[in-house]
PDB file of C-alpha atoms and ligand atoms in Angstrom:
ATOM      1  CA  UNK E   1      39.025 -24.215 -52.773  1.00  0.00           C
ATOM      2  CA  UNK E   2      40.933 -27.352 -53.265  1.00  0.00           C
ATOM      3  CA  UNK E   3      39.229 -30.085 -55.481  1.00  0.00           C
ATOM      4  CA  UNK E   4      40.109 -33.567 -56.796  1.00  0.00           C
ATOM      5  CA  UNK E   5      40.748 -34.258 -60.357  1.00  0.00           C
ATOM      6  CA  UNK E   6      40.161 -37.969 -61.207  1.00  0.00           C
ATOM      7  CA  UNK E   7      41.435 -39.261 -64.484  1.00  0.00           C
ATOM      8  CA  UNK E   8      40.906 -43.081 -65.114  1.00  0.00           C
ATOM      9  CA  UNK E   9      44.258 -45.029 -64.629  1.00  0.00           C
ATOM     10  CA  UNK E  10      46.520 -42.433 -63.834  1.00  0.00           C
ATOM     11  CA  UNK E  11      48.202 -41.478 -60.596  1.00  0.00           C
ATOM     12  CA  UNK E  12      45.981 -39.222 -58.168  1.00  0.00           C
ATOM     13  CA  UNK E  13      47.816 -36.517 -55.991  1.00  0.00           C
ATOM     14  CA  UNK E  14      44.971 -34.998 -54.221  1.00  0.00           C
ATOM     15  CA  UNK E  15      44.242 -32.698 -57.329  1.00  0.00           C
ATOM     16  CA  UNK E  16      42.325 -29.749 -57.907  1.00  0.00           C
ATOM     17  CA  UNK E  17      38.971 -30.339 -59.643  1.00  0.00           C
ATOM     18  CA  UNK E  18      35.620 -32.008 -59.037  1.00  0.00           C
ATOM     19  CA  UNK E  19      35.644 -35.691 -59.305  1.00  0.00           C
ATOM     20  CA  UNK E  20      33.150 -37.930 -61.501  1.00  0.00           C
ATOM     21  CA  UNK E  21      31.787 -41.062 -60.407  1.00  0.00           C
ATOM     22  CA  UNK E  22      32.541 -44.479 -61.765  1.00  0.00           C
ATOM     23  CA  UNK E  23      29.866 -44.625 -64.302  1.00  0.00           C
ATOM     24  CA  UNK E  24      32.215 -44.819 -67.159  1.00  0.00           C
ATOM     25  CA  UNK E  25      33.477 -41.400 -66.516  1.00  0.00           C
ATOM     26  CA  UNK E  26      31.212 -40.003 -69.142  1.00  0.00           C
ATOM     27  CA  UNK E  27      29.772 -36.692 -69.394  1.00  0.00           C
ATOM     28  CA  UNK E  28      26.719 -37.793 -68.050  1.00  0.00           C
ATOM     29  CA  UNK E  29      28.071 -39.456 -64.897  1.00  0.00           C
ATOM     30  CA  UNK E  30      27.435 -37.572 -61.640  1.00  0.00           C
ATOM     31  CA  UNK E  31      30.166 -35.349 -61.032  1.00  0.00           C
ATOM     32  CA  UNK E  32      30.563 -34.683 -57.084  1.00  0.00           C
ATOM     33  CA  UNK E  33      32.144 -31.242 -56.070  1.00  0.00           C
ATOM     34  CA  UNK E  34      34.127 -33.353 -53.657  1.00  0.00           C
ATOM     35  CA  UNK E  35      37.137 -31.405 -52.187  1.00  0.00           C
ATOM     36  CA  UNK E  36      40.657 -33.077 -51.036  1.00  0.00           C
ATOM     37  CA  UNK E  37      39.737 -32.640 -47.433  1.00  0.00           C
ATOM     38  CA  UNK E  38      36.156 -33.133 -45.403  1.00  0.00           C
ATOM     39  CA  UNK E  39      35.691 -31.861 -42.087  1.00  0.00           C
ATOM     40  CA  UNK E  40      34.950 -35.052 -39.807  1.00  0.00           C
ATOM     41  CA  UNK E  41      31.608 -34.666 -37.706  1.00  0.00           C
ATOM     42  CA  UNK E  42      31.937 -30.736 -38.552  1.00  0.00           C
ATOM     43  CA  UNK E  43      35.351 -28.992 -37.652  1.00  0.00           C
ATOM     44  CA  UNK E  44      35.371 -31.292 -34.552  1.00  0.00           C
ATOM     45  CA  UNK E  45      38.656 -30.461 -33.433  1.00  0.00           C
ATOM     46  CA  UNK E  46      37.464 -26.974 -32.719  1.00  0.00           C
ATOM     47  CA  UNK E  47      34.000 -27.128 -32.085  1.00  0.00           C
ATOM     48  CA  UNK E  48      31.715 -29.842 -30.537  1.00  0.00           C
ATOM     49  CA  UNK E  49      31.197 -32.425 -33.013  1.00  0.00           C
ATOM     50  CA  UNK E  50      28.171 -33.019 -34.972  1.00  0.00           C
ATOM     51  CA  UNK E  51      26.451 -29.615 -33.914  1.00  0.00           C
ATOM     52  CA  UNK E  52      25.670 -26.503 -36.090  1.00  0.00           C
ATOM     53  CA  UNK E  53      28.467 -24.768 -34.599  1.00  0.00           C
ATOM     54  CA  UNK E  54      30.881 -27.281 -35.890  1.00  0.00           C
ATOM     55  CA  UNK E  55      29.521 -26.852 -39.299  1.00  0.00           C
ATOM     56  CA  UNK E  56      29.600 -23.165 -38.923  1.00  0.00           C
ATOM     57  CA  UNK E  57      33.274 -23.447 -37.894  1.00  0.00           C
ATOM     58  CA  UNK E  58      34.271 -25.441 -41.059  1.00  0.00           C
ATOM     59  CA  UNK E  59      32.844 -22.974 -43.164  1.00  0.00           C
ATOM     60  CA  UNK E  60      34.291 -20.149 -41.256  1.00  0.00           C
ATOM     61  CA  UNK E  61      37.658 -22.049 -41.763  1.00  0.00           C
ATOM     62  CA  UNK E  62      37.012 -22.378 -45.384  1.00  0.00           C
ATOM     63  CA  UNK E  63      36.173 -26.065 -45.552  1.00  0.00           C
ATOM     64  CA  UNK E  64      33.255 -26.787 -47.875  1.00  0.00           C
ATOM     65  CA  UNK E  65      32.389 -30.308 -46.982  1.00  0.00           C
ATOM     66  CA  UNK E  66      31.641 -31.953 -43.801  1.00  0.00           C
ATOM     67  CA  UNK E  67      31.034 -35.392 -42.547  1.00  0.00           C
ATOM     68  CA  UNK E  68      28.155 -35.972 -40.191  1.00  0.00           C
ATOM     69  CA  UNK E  69      26.498 -38.991 -38.385  1.00  0.00           C
ATOM     70  CA  UNK E  70      22.634 -39.449 -38.458  1.00  0.00           C
ATOM     71  CA  UNK E  71      20.404 -41.414 -36.169  1.00  0.00           C
ATOM     72  CA  UNK E  72      16.924 -41.334 -35.065  1.00  0.00           C
ATOM     73  CA  UNK E  73      15.499 -40.561 -31.595  1.00  0.00           C
ATOM     74  CA  UNK E  74      13.157 -42.958 -29.969  1.00  0.00           C
ATOM     75  CA  UNK E  75      10.330 -40.747 -31.271  1.00  0.00           C
ATOM     76  CA  UNK E  76      11.765 -41.171 -34.898  1.00  0.00           C
ATOM     77  CA  UNK E  77      13.233 -37.690 -35.185  1.00  0.00           C
ATOM     78  CA  UNK E  78      16.378 -37.580 -37.187  1.00  0.00           C
ATOM     79  CA  UNK E  79      19.292 -36.090 -35.306  1.00  0.00           C
ATOM     80  CA  UNK E  80      22.893 -35.535 -35.952  1.00  0.00           C
ATOM     81  CA  UNK E  81      24.808 -37.594 -33.603  1.00  0.00           C
ATOM     82  CA  UNK E  82      27.448 -40.401 -33.399  1.00  0.00           C
ATOM     83  CA  UNK E  83      27.159 -42.468 -30.131  1.00  0.00           C
ATOM     84  CA  UNK E  84      24.377 -44.762 -29.182  1.00  0.00           C
ATOM     85  CA  UNK E  85      24.109 -42.878 -25.968  1.00  0.00           C
ATOM     86  CA  UNK E  86      24.421 -39.142 -24.930  1.00  0.00           C
ATOM     87  CA  UNK E  87      27.080 -39.366 -22.003  1.00  0.00           C
ATOM     88  CA  UNK E  88      30.082 -38.219 -23.776  1.00  0.00           C
ATOM     89  CA  UNK E  89      28.877 -35.517 -25.625  1.00  0.00           C
ATOM     90  CA  UNK E  90      26.105 -33.902 -23.513  1.00  0.00           C
ATOM     91  CA  UNK E  91      25.262 -33.178 -19.996  1.00  0.00           C
ATOM     92  CA  UNK E  92      22.613 -35.808 -19.970  1.00  0.00           C
ATOM     93  CA  UNK E  93      22.501 -39.745 -19.564  1.00  0.00           C
ATOM     94  CA  UNK E  94      21.027 -42.439 -21.414  1.00  0.00           C
ATOM     95  CA  UNK E  95      20.666 -44.010 -24.999  1.00  0.00           C
ATOM     96  CA  UNK E  96      19.458 -41.879 -27.813  1.00  0.00           C
ATOM     97  CA  UNK E  97      16.955 -44.404 -28.938  1.00  0.00           C
ATOM     98  CA  UNK E  98      14.989 -43.691 -25.603  1.00  0.00           C
ATOM     99  CA  UNK E  99      14.927 -40.002 -25.933  1.00  0.00           C
ATOM    100  CA  UNK E 100      12.157 -37.918 -27.546  1.00  0.00           C
ATOM    101  CA  UNK E 101      12.995 -34.622 -29.226  1.00  0.00           C
ATOM    102  CA  UNK E 102      11.289 -32.903 -26.308  1.00  0.00           C
ATOM    103  CA  UNK E 103      13.813 -34.269 -23.961  1.00  0.00           C
ATOM    104  CA  UNK E 104      16.951 -34.436 -26.306  1.00  0.00           C
ATOM    105  CA  UNK E 105      16.389 -30.746 -27.232  1.00  0.00           C
ATOM    106  CA  UNK E 106      16.969 -29.682 -23.543  1.00  0.00           C
ATOM    107  CA  UNK E 107      20.484 -31.341 -23.465  1.00  0.00           C
ATOM    108  CA  UNK E 108      23.422 -28.981 -23.601  1.00  0.00           C
ATOM    109  CA  UNK E 109      25.618 -30.638 -26.156  1.00  0.00           C
ATOM    110  CA  UNK E 110      28.434 -27.945 -26.206  1.00  0.00           C
ATOM    111  CA  UNK E 111      29.728 -27.529 -22.738  1.00  0.00           C
ATOM    112  CA  UNK E 112      31.405 -30.766 -22.303  1.00  0.00           C
ATOM    113  CA  UNK E 113      33.697 -29.425 -25.292  1.00  0.00           C
ATOM    114  CA  UNK E 114      34.356 -25.950 -23.986  1.00  0.00           C
ATOM    115  CA  UNK E 115      32.330 -23.370 -22.156  1.00  0.00           C
ATOM    116  CA  UNK E 116      32.066 -21.278 -25.224  1.00  0.00           C
ATOM    117  CA  UNK E 117      29.792 -23.607 -26.613  1.00  0.00           C
ATOM    118  CA  UNK E 118      27.338 -23.823 -23.639  1.00  0.00           C
ATOM    119  CA  UNK E 119      23.799 -24.098 -24.662  1.00  0.00           C
ATOM    120  CA  UNK E 120      24.508 -25.558 -27.946  1.00  0.00           C
ATOM    121  CA  UNK E 121      21.552 -27.851 -28.677  1.00  0.00           C
ATOM    122  CA  UNK E 122      21.523 -31.130 -30.388  1.00  0.00           C
ATOM    123  CA  UNK E 123      20.956 -30.472 -34.199  1.00  0.00           C
ATOM    124  CA  UNK E 124      18.045 -32.151 -36.075  1.00  0.00           C
ATOM    125  CA  UNK E 125      18.688 -33.526 -39.644  1.00  0.00           C
ATOM    126  CA  UNK E 126      16.151 -30.745 -40.844  1.00  0.00           C
ATOM    127  CA  UNK E 127      18.030 -27.961 -38.938  1.00  0.00           C
ATOM    128  CA  UNK E 128      21.435 -29.244 -40.204  1.00  0.00           C
ATOM    129  CA  UNK E 129      20.443 -29.622 -43.781  1.00  0.00           C
ATOM    130  CA  UNK E 130      18.897 -26.304 -43.830  1.00  0.00           C
ATOM    131  CA  UNK E 131      22.110 -24.589 -42.582  1.00  0.00           C
ATOM    132  CA  UNK E 132      24.182 -26.759 -45.117  1.00  0.00           C
ATOM    133  CA  UNK E 133      21.872 -25.561 -47.926  1.00  0.00           C
ATOM    134  CA  UNK E 134      22.340 -22.024 -46.837  1.00  0.00           C
ATOM    135  CA  UNK E 135      26.012 -22.124 -46.530  1.00  0.00           C
ATOM    136  CA  UNK E 136      26.171 -23.817 -49.815  1.00  0.00           C
ATOM    137  CA  UNK E 137      28.138 -26.713 -48.342  1.00  0.00           C
ATOM    138  CA  UNK E 138      28.822 -30.478 -49.091  1.00  0.00           C
ATOM    139  CA  UNK E 139      27.732 -33.368 -46.949  1.00  0.00           C
ATOM    140  CA  UNK E 140      29.048 -36.890 -46.501  1.00  0.00           C
ATOM    141  CA  UNK E 141      26.260 -38.232 -44.550  1.00  0.00           C
ATOM    142  CA  UNK E 142      26.913 -41.365 -42.501  1.00  0.00           C
ATOM    143  CA  UNK E 143      24.035 -43.414 -41.747  1.00  0.00           C
ATOM    144  CA  UNK E 144      25.086 -44.423 -38.459  1.00  0.00           C
ATOM    145  CA  UNK E 145      23.716 -47.812 -37.073  1.00  0.00           C
ATOM    146  CA  UNK E 146      24.401 -48.468 -33.518  1.00  0.00           C
ATOM    147  CA  UNK E 147      23.507 -51.978 -32.226  1.00  0.00           C
ATOM    148  CA  UNK E 148      19.731 -52.872 -32.280  1.00  0.00           C
ATOM    149  CA  UNK E 149      18.292 -50.031 -34.258  1.00  0.00           C
ATOM    150  CA  UNK E 150      15.926 -50.221 -37.180  1.00  0.00           C
ATOM    151  CA  UNK E 151      18.058 -49.642 -40.153  1.00  0.00           C
ATOM    152  CA  UNK E 152      14.963 -49.207 -42.719  1.00  0.00           C
ATOM    153  CA  UNK E 153      13.575 -46.862 -40.451  1.00  0.00           C
ATOM    154  CA  UNK E 154      16.359 -44.660 -40.584  1.00  0.00           C
ATOM    155  CA  UNK E 155      17.076 -44.708 -44.186  1.00  0.00           C
ATOM    156  CA  UNK E 156      13.506 -44.085 -45.171  1.00  0.00           C
ATOM    157  CA  UNK E 157      13.175 -41.129 -42.749  1.00  0.00           C
ATOM    158  CA  UNK E 158      16.618 -39.591 -43.541  1.00  0.00           C
ATOM    159  CA  UNK E 159      17.355 -40.199 -47.297  1.00  0.00           C
ATOM    160  CA  UNK E 160      14.273 -38.529 -49.081  1.00  0.00           C
ATOM    161  CA  UNK E 161      15.196 -35.307 -46.789  1.00  0.00           C
ATOM    162  CA  UNK E 162      18.788 -35.097 -47.782  1.00  0.00           C
ATOM    163  CA  UNK E 163      18.347 -35.771 -51.403  1.00  0.00           C
ATOM    164  CA  UNK E 164      15.602 -32.840 -51.237  1.00  0.00           C
ATOM    165  CA  UNK E 165      17.795 -30.215 -49.559  1.00  0.00           C
ATOM    166  CA  UNK E 166      21.190 -30.841 -51.162  1.00  0.00           C
ATOM    167  CA  UNK E 167      21.977 -31.140 -55.103  1.00  0.00           C
ATOM    168  CA  UNK E 168      23.377 -34.543 -56.066  1.00  0.00           C
ATOM    169  CA  UNK E 169      26.893 -33.092 -56.658  1.00  0.00           C
ATOM    170  CA  UNK E 170      27.037 -31.938 -52.912  1.00  0.00           C
ATOM    171  CA  UNK E 171      25.968 -35.166 -51.300  1.00  0.00           C
ATOM    172  CA  UNK E 172      27.616 -38.488 -50.513  1.00  0.00           C
ATOM    173  CA  UNK E 173      25.695 -40.868 -48.482  1.00  0.00           C
ATOM    174  CA  UNK E 174      28.018 -43.757 -46.546  1.00  0.00           C
ATOM    175  CA  UNK E 175      27.794 -46.277 -43.997  1.00  0.00           C
ATOM    176  CA  UNK E 176      29.428 -49.347 -42.421  1.00  0.00           C
ATOM    177  CA  UNK E 177      26.248 -51.021 -42.456  1.00  0.00           C
ATOM    178  CA  UNK E 178      25.570 -53.105 -45.626  1.00  0.00           C
ATOM    179  CA  UNK E 179      21.697 -53.376 -44.788  1.00  0.00           C
ATOM    180  CA  UNK E 180      21.646 -49.675 -44.771  1.00  0.00           C
ATOM    181  CA  UNK E 181      23.659 -49.233 -48.106  1.00  0.00           C
ATOM    182  CA  UNK E 182      21.101 -51.685 -49.799  1.00  0.00           C
ATOM    183  CA  UNK E 183      18.319 -49.832 -48.541  1.00  0.00           C
ATOM    184  CA  UNK E 184      19.615 -46.476 -49.652  1.00  0.00           C
ATOM    185  CA  UNK E 185      20.207 -47.699 -53.161  1.00  0.00           C
ATOM    186  CA  UNK E 186      16.765 -49.469 -53.337  1.00  0.00           C
ATOM    187  CA  UNK E 187      15.412 -45.960 -52.515  1.00  0.00           C
ATOM    188  CA  UNK E 188      17.614 -44.059 -54.997  1.00  0.00           C
ATOM    189  CA  UNK E 189      18.374 -46.711 -57.509  1.00  0.00           C
ATOM    190  CA  UNK E 190      20.095 -44.276 -60.060  1.00  0.00           C
ATOM    191  CA  UNK E 191      23.900 -43.627 -59.267  1.00  0.00           C
ATOM    192  CA  UNK E 192      23.707 -40.610 -60.876  1.00  0.00           C
ATOM    193  CA  UNK E 193      21.208 -38.982 -58.794  1.00  0.00           C
ATOM    194  CA  UNK E 194      23.217 -40.244 -55.339  1.00  0.00           C
ATOM    195  CA  UNK E 195      26.638 -41.015 -54.694  1.00  0.00           C
ATOM    196  CA  UNK E 196      26.978 -43.728 -52.360  1.00  0.00           C
ATOM    197  CA  UNK E 197      30.091 -44.656 -50.046  1.00  0.00           C
ATOM    198  CA  UNK E 198      31.064 -47.796 -48.587  1.00  0.00           C
ATOM    199  CA  UNK E 199      32.738 -47.537 -45.252  1.00  0.00           C
ATOM    200  CA  UNK E 200      35.173 -50.278 -43.898  1.00  0.00           C
ATOM    201  CA  UNK E 201      37.282 -50.575 -40.947  1.00  0.00           C
ATOM    202  CA  UNK E 202      39.420 -52.901 -43.188  1.00  0.00           C
ATOM    203  CA  UNK E 203      39.046 -53.489 -46.942  1.00  0.00           C
ATOM    204  CA  UNK E 204      37.382 -56.801 -47.361  1.00  0.00           C
ATOM    205  CA  UNK E 205      38.033 -59.391 -50.161  1.00  0.00           C
ATOM    206  CA  UNK E 206      34.570 -58.962 -51.445  1.00  0.00           C
ATOM    207  CA  UNK E 207      34.890 -55.172 -51.765  1.00  0.00           C
ATOM    208  CA  UNK E 208      34.717 -54.858 -55.568  1.00  0.00           C
ATOM    209  CA  UNK E 209      31.618 -56.992 -55.659  1.00  0.00           C
ATOM    210  CA  UNK E 210      29.710 -54.967 -53.113  1.00  0.00           C
ATOM    211  CA  UNK E 211      30.798 -51.668 -54.832  1.00  0.00           C
ATOM    212  CA  UNK E 212      29.571 -52.835 -58.373  1.00  0.00           C
ATOM    213  CA  UNK E 213      26.342 -54.302 -56.709  1.00  0.00           C
ATOM    214  CA  UNK E 214      25.614 -50.978 -55.118  1.00  0.00           C
ATOM    215  CA  UNK E 215      27.079 -48.784 -57.818  1.00  0.00           C
ATOM    216  CA  UNK E 216      29.022 -47.318 -55.312  1.00  0.00           C
ATOM    217  CA  UNK E 217      30.939 -43.821 -55.800  1.00  0.00           C
ATOM    218  CA  UNK E 218      33.503 -44.610 -53.339  1.00  0.00           C
ATOM    219  CA  UNK E 219      35.330 -46.471 -50.753  1.00  0.00           C
ATOM    220  CA  UNK E 220      35.837 -44.984 -47.233  1.00  0.00           C
ATOM    221  CA  UNK E 221      38.690 -46.839 -45.381  1.00  0.00           C
ATOM    222  CA  UNK E 222      40.638 -46.377 -41.831  1.00  0.00           C
ATOM    223  CA  UNK E 223      43.843 -44.828 -42.953  1.00  0.00           C
ATOM    224  CA  UNK E 224      45.734 -46.664 -40.235  1.00  0.00           C
ATOM    225  CA  UNK E 225      44.846 -49.831 -41.474  1.00  0.00           C
ATOM    226  CA  UNK E 226      45.285 -49.168 -45.073  1.00  0.00           C
ATOM    227  CA  UNK E 227      48.231 -50.864 -47.109  1.00  0.00           C
ATOM    228  CA  UNK E 228      49.913 -49.283 -50.165  1.00  0.00           C
ATOM    229  CA  UNK E 229      48.963 -52.411 -52.334  1.00  0.00           C
ATOM    230  CA  UNK E 230      45.050 -51.833 -51.252  1.00  0.00           C
ATOM    231  CA  UNK E 231      45.329 -48.188 -51.995  1.00  0.00           C
ATOM    232  CA  UNK E 232      46.611 -48.949 -55.446  1.00  0.00           C
ATOM    233  CA  UNK E 233      44.033 -51.519 -56.042  1.00  0.00           C
ATOM    234  CA  UNK E 234      41.242 -49.180 -55.176  1.00  0.00           C
ATOM    235  CA  UNK E 235      42.968 -46.200 -57.155  1.00  0.00           C
ATOM    236  CA  UNK E 236      43.012 -48.473 -60.209  1.00  0.00           C
ATOM    237  CA  UNK E 237      39.450 -49.156 -59.949  1.00  0.00           C
ATOM    238  CA  UNK E 238      36.492 -47.029 -60.961  1.00  0.00           C
ATOM    239  CA  UNK E 239      35.761 -45.998 -57.230  1.00  0.00           C
ATOM    240  CA  UNK E 240      37.033 -42.959 -55.488  1.00  0.00           C
ATOM    241  CA  UNK E 241      39.147 -43.456 -52.344  1.00  0.00           C
ATOM    242  CA  UNK E 242      38.402 -41.719 -49.101  1.00  0.00           C
ATOM    243  CA  UNK E 243      40.285 -42.365 -45.758  1.00  0.00           C
ATOM    244  CA  UNK E 244      39.267 -41.549 -42.114  1.00  0.00           C
ATOM    245  CA  UNK E 245      40.086 -39.836 -39.809  1.00  0.00           C
ATOM    246  CA  UNK E 246      43.412 -38.423 -40.802  1.00  0.00           C
ATOM    247  CA  UNK E 247      45.070 -35.651 -38.310  1.00  0.00           C
ATOM    248  CA  UNK E 248      48.598 -35.948 -39.400  1.00  0.00           C
ATOM    249  CA  UNK E 249      50.189 -33.849 -42.104  1.00  0.00           C
ATOM    250  CA  UNK E 250      52.935 -36.565 -42.882  1.00  0.00           C
ATOM    251  CA  UNK E 251      50.315 -39.257 -43.106  1.00  0.00           C
ATOM    252  CA  UNK E 252      48.154 -37.037 -45.395  1.00  0.00           C
ATOM    253  CA  UNK E 253      51.110 -36.344 -47.775  1.00  0.00           C
ATOM    254  CA  UNK E 254      51.720 -39.966 -47.995  1.00  0.00           C
ATOM    255  CA  UNK E 255      48.171 -41.200 -48.674  1.00  0.00           C
ATOM    256  CA  UNK E 256      48.052 -38.422 -51.481  1.00  0.00           C
ATOM    257  CA  UNK E 257      51.044 -40.017 -52.879  1.00  0.00           C
ATOM    258  CA  UNK E 258      49.266 -43.515 -52.643  1.00  0.00           C
ATOM    259  CA  UNK E 259      46.380 -42.098 -54.974  1.00  0.00           C
ATOM    260  CA  UNK E 260      43.799 -41.455 -51.869  1.00  0.00           C
ATOM    261  CA  UNK E 261      41.286 -38.811 -53.443  1.00  0.00           C
ATOM    262  CA  UNK E 262      40.090 -37.379 -50.172  1.00  0.00           C
ATOM    263  CA  UNK E 263      40.564 -37.506 -46.379  1.00  0.00           C
ATOM    264  CA  UNK E 264      38.128 -36.965 -43.674  1.00  0.00           C
ATOM    265  CA  UNK E 265      39.904 -34.943 -40.878  1.00  0.00           C
ATOM    266  CA  UNK E 266      39.120 -33.370 -37.525  1.00  0.00           C
ATOM    267  CA  UNK E 267      40.899 -30.263 -38.551  1.00  0.00           C
ATOM    268  CA  UNK E 268      41.616 -30.263 -42.119  1.00  0.00           C
ATOM    269  CA  UNK E 269      43.575 -26.984 -42.078  1.00  0.00           C
ATOM    270  CA  UNK E 270      46.217 -28.488 -40.004  1.00  0.00           C
ATOM    271  CA  UNK E 271      47.034 -31.248 -42.721  1.00  0.00           C
ATOM    272  CA  UNK E 272      48.205 -28.585 -45.308  1.00  0.00           C
ATOM    273  CA  UNK E 273      49.808 -25.872 -43.047  1.00  0.00           C
TER     274      UNK E 273
HETATM  275  O1  LIG X 301      32.993 -41.773 -42.179  1.00  0.00           O
HETATM  276  C1  LIG X 301      34.091 -41.531 -41.561  1.00  0.00           C
HETATM  277  C2  LIG X 301      34.061 -41.667 -40.244  1.00  0.00           C
HETATM  278  O2  LIG X 301      33.207 -40.826 -39.617  1.00  0.00           O
HETATM  279  C3  LIG X 301      33.722 -43.224 -39.730  1.00  0.00           C
HETATM  280  O3  LIG X 301      33.868 -43.434 -38.244  1.00  0.00           O
HETATM  281  O4  LIG X 301      33.117 -43.573 -35.762  1.00  0.00           O
HETATM  282  O5  LIG X 301      34.045 -41.254 -36.866  1.00  0.00           O
HETATM  283  O6  LIG X 301      31.720 -42.061 -37.529  1.00  0.00           O
HETATM  284  P1  LIG X 301      32.923 -42.752 -37.120  1.00  0.00           P
HETATM  285 MG1  LIG X 302      31.073 -40.701 -39.008  1.00  0.00          MG
END
């Protein structure tokens, strides 16, 4: 298994050991068992994204961590899903927040990807956490806040279950939404008990203030917008640097040279082939 090692103030090249959080790199700091590659939405190049099948595929391919998106249905059921609606990834139509579990569970969420996945059902958070726990896998759980959604309801419903199901070294909670990140840290104030990742499309000027205030573990940036100077700035900080969504082997090698700690990829296996 390929892991990272993180040594303060030294160059990082997608190394091979678990990585400590920024809390002074002390023995008591949270050690996250984070590999150099994370399967995006499960192994989404080879199975329908954000499904139990995609996580099983990631595990079967030898990957130890997955990134998954979580949202609430209209009846408050937490489900693993990316879009605001169900059109792209199911045989249904409509908005996620207008569905109950009774109706959502009838959708076929596999056939759009490939006939071999017909009858795959939407995964509840509970079912997904049970699978990850059974497989001993790590989770980068993205609190996905689509427009008009109740952020506090999402965090309050999801976070306790995720923290209950997985050990702290195998859970990283991330979001683009600052309100969600604030709510996560309010509910889990100890950074040694919960690693937090700040997702950005582009690194903002105030990133370090936000990371310090939230006692973040990591920053997750779009590799296509990342500049070398920014990567160096984050690599020199106490925070880990993750990039999404890296599907190009040459880009992966360059990012490793830039000091990126881990990448999120639709098919991590093809990065090192
Ligand atoms: O967490 C990294 C990545 O998943 C963020 O973008 O749109 O794929 O959820 P998206
Ligand atoms: Mg995501």
